[in-house]
Coordinates of C-alpha atoms in Angstrom, one line a residue:
M86 CA -24.4 -71.4 68.0
K87 CA -26.7 -69.6 65.7
K88 CA -25.4 -67.6 62.8
F89 CA -27.0 -64.3 64.1
K90 CA -24.5 -62.0 65.8
Y91 CA -26.2 -58.7 66.2
L92 CA -28.4 -56.4 64.2
P93 CA -26.6 -53.2 63.3
V94 CA -28.4 -50.0 64.2
L95 CA -28.4 -48.9 60.6
L96 CA -30.1 -52.1 59.4
L97 CA -32.5 -51.9 62.3
T98 CA -33.4 -48.4 61.3
L99 CA -34.0 -49.4 57.7
L100 CA -36.3 -52.2 58.9
V101 CA -38.6 -50.5 61.3
G102 CA -38.3 -46.7 60.7
A103 CA -36.5 -43.9 62.4
G104 CA -38.4 -44.2 65.7
I105 CA -36.8 -47.5 66.7
N106 CA -33.8 -45.9 68.3
S107 CA -35.7 -43.0 69.9
C108 CA -37.1 -42.7 73.4
T109 CA -40.7 -41.7 74.1
D110 CA -39.9 -38.1 73.2
D111 CA -40.1 -39.3 69.6
F112 CA -43.6 -40.7 70.0
E113 CA -44.8 -39.8 66.5
E114 CA -42.0 -41.8 64.9
I115 CA -42.4 -44.7 67.3
N116 CA -46.1 -45.0 66.7
T117 CA -45.9 -44.8 62.9
D118 CA -46.9 -48.0 61.1
P119 CA -43.5 -49.5 60.2
L120 CA -44.9 -51.6 57.4
A121 CA -46.3 -48.6 55.6
L122 CA -42.9 -46.9 55.8
T123 CA -40.6 -49.8 54.8
A124 CA -42.3 -52.8 53.3
D125 CA -41.5 -51.7 49.7
K126 CA -37.9 -51.1 50.6
V127 CA -37.0 -54.2 52.5
D128 CA -35.6 -57.3 51.0
A129 CA -37.6 -60.3 52.3
S130 CA -34.3 -62.0 53.1
L131 CA -33.8 -59.5 55.9
I132 CA -36.9 -60.4 57.8
G133 CA -35.1 -63.1 59.8
L134 CA -32.7 -60.5 61.1
A135 CA -35.6 -58.4 62.1
F136 CA -37.1 -61.3 64.0
A137 CA -33.8 -62.0 65.7
Q138 CA -33.7 -58.3 66.9
T139 CA -37.3 -58.7 68.0
Q140 CA -36.4 -61.6 70.3
W141 CA -33.3 -59.8 71.6
A142 CA -35.2 -56.5 72.3
T143 CA -38.2 -58.2 73.9
M144 CA -35.9 -59.9 76.5
N145 CA -33.9 -56.7 77.0
G146 CA -30.7 -58.2 75.7
L147 CA -28.8 -54.9 75.7
H148 CA -27.1 -54.7 79.1
W149 CA -28.2 -51.2 80.2
R150 CA -31.8 -51.7 79.0
F151 CA -31.8 -55.0 81.0
Q152 CA -30.5 -53.2 84.1
I153 CA -33.0 -50.4 83.9
S154 CA -36.0 -52.5 82.9
Q155 CA -35.5 -55.5 85.2
N156 CA -32.6 -55.5 87.5
L157 CA -33.4 -52.2 89.2
F158 CA -37.1 -53.0 89.5
S159 CA -38.5 -56.6 89.4
D160 CA -35.3 -58.3 90.4
L161 CA -35.4 -56.3 93.6
Y162 CA -39.2 -56.5 94.0
A163 CA -39.0 -60.3 93.7
Q164 CA -36.1 -60.3 96.3
Y165 CA -33.7 -62.2 94.2
F166 CA -31.2 -59.4 94.8
A167 CA -30.7 -56.4 97.0
T168 CA -28.9 -53.3 95.8
T169 CA -25.5 -52.3 97.1
Q170 CA -25.4 -49.0 95.3
S171 CA -26.4 -46.1 97.6
N172 CA -27.8 -44.0 94.8
F173 CA -30.3 -46.7 93.7
D174 CA -33.5 -45.9 95.4
S175 CA -35.7 -48.5 93.8
D176 CA -34.9 -51.1 96.5
R177 CA -36.7 -48.7 98.9
Y178 CA -39.7 -48.8 96.5
L179 CA -39.1 -45.4 94.9
Q180 CA -39.8 -45.6 91.1
V181 CA -37.0 -43.5 89.6
G182 CA -38.7 -41.6 86.7
R183 CA -35.8 -41.7 84.2
W184 CA -35.3 -45.4 84.7
S185 CA -39.0 -46.1 84.3
D186 CA -39.2 -44.0 81.2
L187 CA -36.4 -46.0 79.7
C188 CA -38.0 -49.3 80.8
W189 CA -41.2 -48.2 78.9
S190 CA -39.3 -47.1 75.8
S191 CA -37.2 -50.2 75.8
F192 CA -40.4 -52.0 74.9
Y193 CA -42.3 -49.4 73.0
S194 CA -39.4 -48.0 70.9
Q195 CA -37.4 -51.2 70.6
A196 CA -39.4 -54.4 70.9
A197 CA -43.0 -53.3 69.9
P198 CA -42.1 -51.8 66.5
N199 CA -40.1 -54.9 65.6
I200 CA -42.9 -57.1 66.7
K201 CA -45.4 -55.2 64.6
F202 CA -43.1 -55.0 61.6
V203 CA -42.3 -58.7 61.5
E204 CA -46.0 -59.7 61.9
D205 CA -47.2 -57.2 59.3
F206 CA -44.5 -57.9 56.8
T207 CA -45.0 -61.7 56.9
M208 CA -48.7 -61.2 55.8
S209 CA -48.1 -58.4 53.3
E210 CA -48.7 -58.9 49.6
G211 CA -45.8 -60.7 48.0
N212 CA -44.1 -61.5 51.3
E213 CA -46.6 -64.0 52.7
D214 CA -45.1 -66.3 55.2
P215 CA -47.8 -68.0 57.3
V216 CA -45.4 -70.0 59.4
G217 CA -43.2 -66.9 60.2
N218 CA -46.4 -64.9 60.9
A219 CA -47.7 -67.5 63.3
V220 CA -44.4 -67.5 65.3
A221 CA -44.4 -63.6 65.3
K222 CA -47.9 -63.7 66.8
I223 CA -46.7 -66.1 69.5
W224 CA -43.9 -63.7 70.2
R225 CA -46.2 -60.7 70.3
V226 CA -48.1 -62.5 73.1
M227 CA -44.8 -63.1 74.9
G228 CA -43.7 -59.5 74.7
Y229 CA -47.0 -57.8 75.5
H230 CA -47.8 -60.0 78.5
R231 CA -44.6 -58.9 80.0
I232 CA -45.2 -55.2 79.6
T233 CA -48.9 -55.4 80.8
D234 CA -47.8 -57.4 83.8
Y235 CA -45.5 -54.5 84.7
Y236 CA -47.9 -51.6 84.1
G237 CA -51.4 -52.9 83.8
P238 CA -53.4 -51.3 80.9
V239 CA -51.0 -50.3 78.1
P240 CA -51.3 -49.6 74.4
Y241 CA -51.9 -52.8 72.5
F242 CA -54.6 -53.1 69.8
E243 CA -53.8 -49.8 68.2
F244 CA -50.1 -49.6 68.6
G245 CA -48.7 -48.4 65.3
N246 CA -51.9 -46.6 64.3
A247 CA -49.9 -43.7 62.8
S248 CA -51.6 -41.3 65.2
L249 CA -50.2 -39.0 67.8
E250 CA -52.5 -40.5 70.4
V251 CA -52.6 -44.3 71.1
P252 CA -55.3 -45.5 73.4
Y253 CA -54.6 -47.9 76.2
D254 CA -56.4 -51.3 76.5
T255 CA -57.5 -53.0 79.6
Q256 CA -55.4 -55.9 80.8
E257 CA -58.5 -58.1 80.7
A258 CA -59.0 -57.4 77.0
M259 CA -55.4 -58.0 76.3
Y260 CA -55.3 -61.4 78.1
R261 CA -58.4 -62.6 76.4
D262 CA -56.9 -61.6 73.0
F263 CA -53.6 -63.4 74.0
F264 CA -55.5 -66.7 74.2
T265 CA -57.3 -66.1 70.8
T266 CA -54.0 -65.2 69.2
L267 CA -52.3 -68.3 70.5
D268 CA -55.2 -70.3 69.0
E269 CA -54.7 -68.8 65.6
A270 CA -50.9 -69.2 65.7
V271 CA -50.9 -72.8 66.8
A272 CA -53.6 -73.8 64.2
T273 CA -51.4 -72.3 61.5
L274 CA -48.3 -74.1 62.7
Q275 CA -50.1 -77.4 63.0
A276 CA -51.3 -77.0 59.4
N277 CA -47.7 -76.6 58.3
P278 CA -45.8 -79.6 59.9
G279 CA -42.1 -79.5 59.2
G280 CA -42.2 -75.8 58.5
I281 CA -39.3 -73.5 59.3
A282 CA -39.7 -70.0 60.8
F283 CA -36.8 -67.6 60.2
G284 CA -34.2 -70.4 60.1
S285 CA -31.0 -69.8 61.9
N286 CA -32.1 -66.2 62.7
D287 CA -34.5 -67.6 65.3
L288 CA -32.4 -67.2 68.4
I289 CA -34.4 -69.7 70.4
Y290 CA -35.3 -72.7 68.3
G291 CA -33.6 -72.2 65.0
G292 CA -37.0 -72.1 63.3
D293 CA -38.2 -75.5 64.6
V294 CA -42.0 -75.2 64.3
S295 CA -42.7 -78.2 66.5
K296 CA -40.9 -76.5 69.4
W297 CA -42.7 -73.3 68.8
I298 CA -46.0 -75.2 69.2
T299 CA -44.8 -76.5 72.5
F300 CA -43.6 -73.0 73.5
A301 CA -47.1 -71.6 72.6
N302 CA -48.8 -74.2 74.7
T303 CA -46.5 -73.5 77.6
L304 CA -47.1 -69.8 77.3
R305 CA -50.8 -70.5 77.3
L306 CA -50.4 -72.5 80.5
R307 CA -48.5 -69.6 82.2
L308 CA -51.2 -67.1 81.2
A309 CA -54.0 -69.4 82.2
V310 CA -52.6 -69.9 85.7
R311 CA -52.0 -66.1 85.9
V312 CA -55.7 -65.4 85.5
S313 CA -56.9 -68.2 87.9
D314 CA -57.9 -65.8 90.7
I315 CA -59.9 -63.4 88.5
D316 CA -61.5 -65.8 86.0
P317 CA -61.2 -69.4 87.3
G318 CA -63.4 -70.8 84.4
L319 CA -61.2 -69.3 81.7
A320 CA -58.1 -70.3 83.5
Q321 CA -59.1 -74.0 83.8
T322 CA -60.2 -74.2 80.2
E323 CA -57.0 -72.7 78.8
A324 CA -54.7 -74.6 81.2
E325 CA -56.3 -77.9 80.3
K326 CA -56.2 -77.1 76.6
A327 CA -52.5 -76.3 76.9
V328 CA -51.6 -79.5 78.7
T329 CA -53.7 -81.7 76.3
A330 CA -51.9 -80.1 73.4
G331 CA -48.5 -80.6 74.9
V332 CA -46.4 -78.3 77.1
M333 CA -42.7 -78.4 77.9
E334 CA -41.6 -81.4 80.0
T335 CA -37.8 -81.6 79.5
G336 CA -35.0 -79.1 79.3
D337 CA -34.4 -79.6 75.6
Q338 CA -37.8 -77.9 75.0
S339 CA -37.1 -75.0 77.3
A340 CA -36.7 -71.6 75.6
F341 CA -33.6 -69.4 75.9
V342 CA -32.3 -66.6 73.7
D343 CA -28.8 -67.5 72.4
V344 CA -25.9 -65.4 73.4
N345 CA -22.4 -64.9 71.8
E346 CA -19.4 -62.6 72.0
Q347 CA -21.3 -59.8 70.3
S348 CA -24.6 -60.4 72.1
K349 CA -23.9 -61.4 75.7
N350 CA -26.2 -62.3 78.5
P351 CA -26.7 -58.8 80.0
I352 CA -26.2 -60.1 83.5
V353 CA -22.6 -60.8 82.7
T354 CA -22.0 -57.1 81.9
I355 CA -24.0 -55.5 84.7
T356 CA -22.6 -57.8 87.3
N357 CA -19.2 -56.4 86.6
W358 CA -20.5 -53.0 87.7
G359 CA -20.8 -54.3 91.3
E360 CA -24.2 -52.8 92.2
Y361 CA -26.2 -55.7 93.7
R362 CA -25.9 -58.9 95.7
M363 CA -27.9 -61.9 96.9
S364 CA -30.9 -61.0 99.1
A365 CA -31.4 -62.3 102.6
T366 CA -34.6 -63.9 101.5
M367 CA -32.8 -65.9 98.9
E368 CA -30.1 -66.9 101.4
S369 CA -32.7 -68.3 103.8
Y370 CA -34.4 -70.4 101.1
L371 CA -31.1 -71.8 99.9
K372 CA -30.0 -72.7 103.4
R373 CA -32.0 -75.4 105.0
G374 CA -32.0 -78.1 107.7
T375 CA -32.4 -78.3 111.5
N376 CA -28.8 -77.4 112.5
P377 CA -27.7 -73.8 111.7
A378 CA -24.1 -74.9 112.3
A379 CA -24.4 -77.5 109.5
P380 CA -26.9 -76.3 107.0
V381 CA -28.0 -78.3 103.9
W382 CA -27.5 -75.9 101.0
D383 CA -29.8 -76.1 98.0
P384 CA -27.7 -78.0 95.4
R385 CA -28.2 -75.1 93.0
T386 CA -26.6 -72.6 95.4
P387 CA -23.1 -72.6 93.9
H388 CA -24.6 -72.1 90.5
F389 CA -27.0 -69.3 91.5
F390 CA -24.4 -67.4 93.6
S391 CA -20.8 -67.1 94.5
P392 CA -19.3 -67.2 98.0
A393 CA -19.0 -63.8 99.6
N394 CA -15.5 -62.4 99.2
N395 CA -14.7 -61.9 102.9
G396 CA -17.3 -64.1 104.5
D397 CA -19.5 -63.0 107.3
R398 CA -19.7 -59.4 108.5
D399 CA -18.6 -60.7 111.9
D400 CA -15.4 -62.0 110.3
D401 CA -16.2 -65.5 111.6
P402 CA -13.9 -67.9 109.7
D403 CA -16.5 -70.7 110.2
S404 CA -19.4 -68.6 108.8
D405 CA -21.6 -69.6 105.9
P406 CA -19.9 -69.0 102.5
Y407 CA -23.1 -67.6 100.9
E408 CA -24.4 -64.3 102.4
G409 CA -27.5 -62.3 101.6
M410 CA -28.5 -58.8 102.4
Q411 CA -32.0 -57.6 103.5
N412 CA -33.7 -55.4 100.9
G413 CA -34.5 -51.8 101.4
Q414 CA -31.3 -50.8 103.3
S415 CA -30.7 -47.1 104.0
K416 CA -28.3 -45.1 102.0
I417 CA -26.0 -44.8 105.0
F418 CA -25.8 -48.5 105.4
I419 CA -25.1 -49.1 101.7
T420 CA -22.5 -46.4 101.6
A421 CA -20.2 -48.7 103.4
D422 CA -18.9 -51.5 101.1
Q423 CA -21.6 -54.2 101.0
N424 CA -20.2 -56.1 98.0
N425 CA -17.5 -58.0 99.7
P426 CA -19.5 -59.4 102.6
H427 CA -22.4 -60.5 100.4
S428 CA -22.6 -63.0 97.6
D429 CA -22.4 -62.1 93.9
V430 CA -24.2 -64.1 91.2
G431 CA -22.9 -67.5 90.3
P432 CA -20.0 -68.4 88.1
T433 CA -22.0 -68.7 84.9
F434 CA -23.1 -65.0 85.2
L435 CA -19.7 -63.6 86.0
P436 CA -17.5 -61.8 83.5
S437 CA -15.0 -64.6 83.6
N438 CA -17.7 -66.7 81.8
D439 CA -18.3 -64.2 79.0
P440 CA -20.7 -64.3 77.1
G441 CA -22.6 -66.1 79.9
T442 CA -25.5 -68.5 79.7
P443 CA -28.5 -68.0 77.2
I444 CA -31.2 -65.6 78.3
V445 CA -34.2 -67.2 80.1
V446 CA -37.6 -67.1 78.3
I447 CA -39.6 -70.1 79.6
R448 CA -38.4 -73.4 81.0
A449 CA -39.8 -76.9 81.5
A450 CA -39.4 -76.6 85.2
E451 CA -41.9 -73.8 85.3
A452 CA -44.3 -75.8 83.2
W453 CA -44.3 -78.6 85.7
L454 CA -44.8 -76.3 88.6
L455 CA -47.7 -74.6 86.8
R456 CA -49.3 -78.0 86.3
A457 CA -48.8 -78.7 90.0
E458 CA -50.8 -75.6 90.9
G459 CA -53.4 -76.5 88.4
A460 CA -53.7 -80.0 89.9
V461 CA -54.2 -78.5 93.4
N462 CA -57.0 -76.3 91.8
G463 CA -58.7 -79.6 90.7
W464 CA -57.9 -79.2 87.0
N465 CA -56.9 -82.1 84.7
M466 CA -53.2 -81.6 84.4
G467 CA -52.4 -85.2 83.3
T468 CA -50.6 -85.8 86.6
S469 CA -50.9 -85.4 90.3
A470 CA -49.9 -82.3 92.1
Q471 CA -47.1 -84.0 94.0
E472 CA -45.7 -85.7 90.8
A473 CA -45.7 -82.4 89.0
Y474 CA -44.2 -80.6 91.9
E475 CA -41.3 -83.0 92.2
R476 CA -40.8 -83.1 88.4
G477 CA -40.6 -79.3 88.4
I478 CA -37.9 -79.4 91.1
E479 CA -36.1 -82.2 89.3
E480 CA -36.1 -80.3 86.0
S481 CA -34.7 -77.2 87.6
L482 CA -31.9 -79.3 89.3
I483 CA -31.1 -81.0 86.0
E484 CA -30.9 -77.6 84.3
W485 CA -28.3 -76.5 86.8
G486 CA -26.3 -79.7 86.6
V487 CA -27.3 -81.2 89.9
G488 CA -30.1 -83.6 88.8
G489 CA -29.0 -86.4 91.1
E490 CA -29.7 -84.4 94.2
L491 CA -33.5 -84.5 94.2
G492 CA -33.9 -87.0 97.1
T493 CA -31.5 -85.1 99.3
Y494 CA -33.2 -81.8 98.5
L495 CA -36.7 -83.1 99.2
A496 CA -35.5 -84.2 102.6
S497 CA -33.5 -81.0 103.4
G498 CA -36.2 -79.5 105.6
A499 CA -37.2 -75.9 106.3
P500 CA -35.2 -72.7 105.7
L501 CA -32.7 -71.4 108.2
S502 CA -31.8 -67.9 109.4
P503 CA -29.6 -65.8 107.2
Q504 CA -26.6 -64.4 109.2
D505 CA -27.9 -60.9 109.8
G506 CA -30.0 -61.9 112.7
L507 CA -33.3 -62.5 110.9
P508 CA -35.4 -65.5 111.8
P509 CA -36.0 -68.1 109.1
V510 CA -38.1 -66.7 106.3
T511 CA -40.7 -69.5 106.8
T512 CA -40.9 -72.9 108.5
T513 CA -42.3 -74.7 105.5
P514 CA -40.1 -77.7 104.3
V515 CA -39.5 -78.9 100.7
A516 CA -41.2 -82.3 101.0
F517 CA -44.7 -82.1 99.6
A518 CA -47.3 -81.5 102.4
G519 CA -50.7 -83.0 102.9
D520 CA -52.7 -79.8 103.2
E521 CA -53.7 -77.5 100.4
A522 CA -52.5 -74.3 101.9
T523 CA -49.0 -75.5 102.5
Q524 CA -48.9 -77.1 99.0
R525 CA -49.7 -73.8 97.4
E526 CA -46.9 -72.1 99.4
Q527 CA -44.5 -74.9 98.4
I528 CA -45.3 -74.8 94.7
A529 CA -45.0 -71.0 94.5
T530 CA -41.8 -71.1 96.4
Q531 CA -40.2 -73.7 94.2
K532 CA -41.4 -71.8 91.1
W533 CA -39.7 -68.7 92.5
L534 CA -36.5 -70.7 92.8
A535 CA -36.9 -72.4 89.4
L536 CA -37.5 -69.0 87.7
Y537 CA -34.2 -67.6 88.9
P538 CA -32.8 -65.3 87.6
D539 CA -36.0 -64.2 85.8
G540 CA -37.1 -61.5 88.2
W541 CA -39.6 -60.2 85.7
E542 CA -41.7 -63.3 85.9
A543 CA -40.9 -64.0 89.6
W544 CA -42.3 -60.6 90.7
A545 CA -45.5 -61.3 88.8
E546 CA -45.9 -64.6 90.6
L547 CA -45.1 -63.1 94.0
R548 CA -47.9 -60.6 93.5
R549 CA -50.4 -63.2 92.3
T550 CA -49.7 -65.9 94.9
E551 CA -48.3 -63.8 97.8
F552 CA -45.5 -66.5 97.9
P553 CA -42.8 -67.1 98.6
V554 CA -42.9 -65.5 102.0
V555 CA -40.3 -62.7 101.9
Y556 CA -38.7 -60.5 104.5
D557 CA -40.0 -57.0 105.1
R558 CA -37.8 -54.3 103.6
V559 CA -35.7 -52.4 106.1
N560 CA -37.1 -49.1 104.6
S561 CA -39.7 -48.0 102.1
E562 CA -39.6 -44.4 100.8
N563 CA -42.8 -44.9 98.9
P564 CA -45.9 -43.5 100.7
D565 CA -48.2 -45.9 98.9
V566 CA -46.3 -49.1 99.6
A567 CA -45.1 -49.9 103.1
A568 CA -41.9 -51.9 103.9
N569 CA -43.9 -54.9 104.8
E570 CA -45.9 -54.8 101.5
V571 CA -45.3 -55.9 97.9
M572 CA -45.1 -53.4 95.1
R573 CA -48.1 -54.2 92.9
K574 CA -47.4 -52.4 89.6
M575 CA -45.2 -49.8 87.9
Q576 CA -46.6 -46.2 87.6
Y577 CA -47.1 -44.8 84.2
V578 CA -44.1 -42.8 82.8
T579 CA -43.4 -39.2 82.3
G580 CA -42.9 -39.6 78.5
E581 CA -46.5 -40.8 78.2
F582 CA -47.9 -37.8 80.1
N583 CA -45.8 -35.6 77.9
N584 CA -46.7 -37.2 74.6
N585 CA -49.9 -39.3 75.0
R586 CA -51.5 -37.6 77.9
A587 CA -55.2 -38.0 77.0
A588 CA -54.7 -41.8 76.6
V589 CA -52.8 -42.4 79.7
E590 CA -55.2 -40.3 81.8
A591 CA -58.1 -42.2 80.4
A592 CA -56.3 -45.5 81.3
I593 CA -55.9 -44.3 84.9
Q594 CA -59.7 -44.1 85.1
F595 CA -60.2 -47.6 83.9
P596 CA -61.9 -49.8 86.5
E597 CA -58.7 -51.8 86.7
N598 CA -56.8 -48.8 87.9
G599 CA -59.7 -47.2 89.9
G600 CA -58.6 -43.7 89.2
Q601 CA -55.1 -44.2 90.8
D602 CA -51.6 -44.5 89.5
N603 CA -49.3 -45.7 92.2
G604 CA -47.4 -48.8 93.4
S605 CA -50.4 -50.1 95.5
V606 CA -52.7 -50.5 92.5
R607 CA -53.3 -54.1 91.6
V608 CA -53.4 -55.2 88.0
W609 CA -56.5 -57.1 86.7
W610 CA -55.3 -60.6 87.4
D611 CA -54.3 -59.6 90.9
P612 CA -57.6 -59.0 92.7
N613 CA -57.8 -58.1 96.4

């Protein structure tokens, strides 16, 4: 366990300025250059704590920020979960403004100022730390790719410009800069073998530079595959560069943010509030075989989810223990208790396992499945598509403690029906197919399963690949996104229209947005 416990609000304020604990109503403070305010007042020994807070804030470690930023949006859009709280409209595709504002400010008033402070401080006069600066650059790419994948064009290049107005940047410009930034950071780390970045305050790798290089390469691979539909040439170049340089292959290279009693996995806390359960889509994918009376459950099932408290809604004593609920239920349906007949998250995420498992950032399983897709694309991934596909599944099984089940799982067949009368979500089996179209569906589906419970990334991949196949929602209350469609992006937030109106209105007119701001607008890497 790392020495870092939590960064007190007072220390955090000293590090990055008064705006860090404000919402978007305090835009001027948020956008003030934190280095200019505090570099002459901060002991360099505190920079590690600032980086720890940067990691924690970027991944929304604080429970209520995690719920508002991820659980009430992308976790539902990706259909990992369905809400059981009747007042939560986001599962019916309504973007609740207050939540969205807090999602935006969780990044721009918490993570982004920290990212900028650490990066600027580590290259300021008298505080030069090229290794720490390189790791901070890598983390900047990690943080900003997440926020632009949610909203499309966002403030990036001029964040912290000490102005009341901060222009937005196109997602294309940001992604191209991501690759350049990773080039610069990796070159610096390679020039400093054996270096340490932030020591024990690095909540992921304890400062191990060699692992940060592998992390950067894997992040490059993720971003390369992400742009494969819009710029295939760039995607292939960057993906092959990543694999040649060395990406994650085993679980000891995977990236997780450490947790402890003071800084828990936020899922542990929000699960105790009893406001969501397994989706019907997830149930169908976990339940496979040819005989509905004797399903072959994905060996990860008892780790992903817990058995429903009172079994099937029909009170059948022989019913399946794991039960999902179709997304988009009406308020009337949800008003009746839907927690007991549907499965909660698995034991490692329950309050009884406080503080829970470390927070997911990127895993080796994802890297293998990205390579599988690259191989199907005809790129040199150093392996065949089938080998990468099966290694990706195996690494996910190993992560969840069921590594010996690969053969059984590959032979487990196609999904079965969940118990609410829906047909199987798809007829595609696990065993690797011979045709390209089916292979793409299989790879994307297994990536969706391997990403669990990272709904932020799963929603991005669902939008990009259109897989896995998911059930239609029962209802959509969004006039721009039908119940049988996928939400494509988040709308811009009220706080930006109140405080940065000219910039956000200009961003809506970018070709990427096409003059629109609604949930049907596709981000740059998600072309029609």
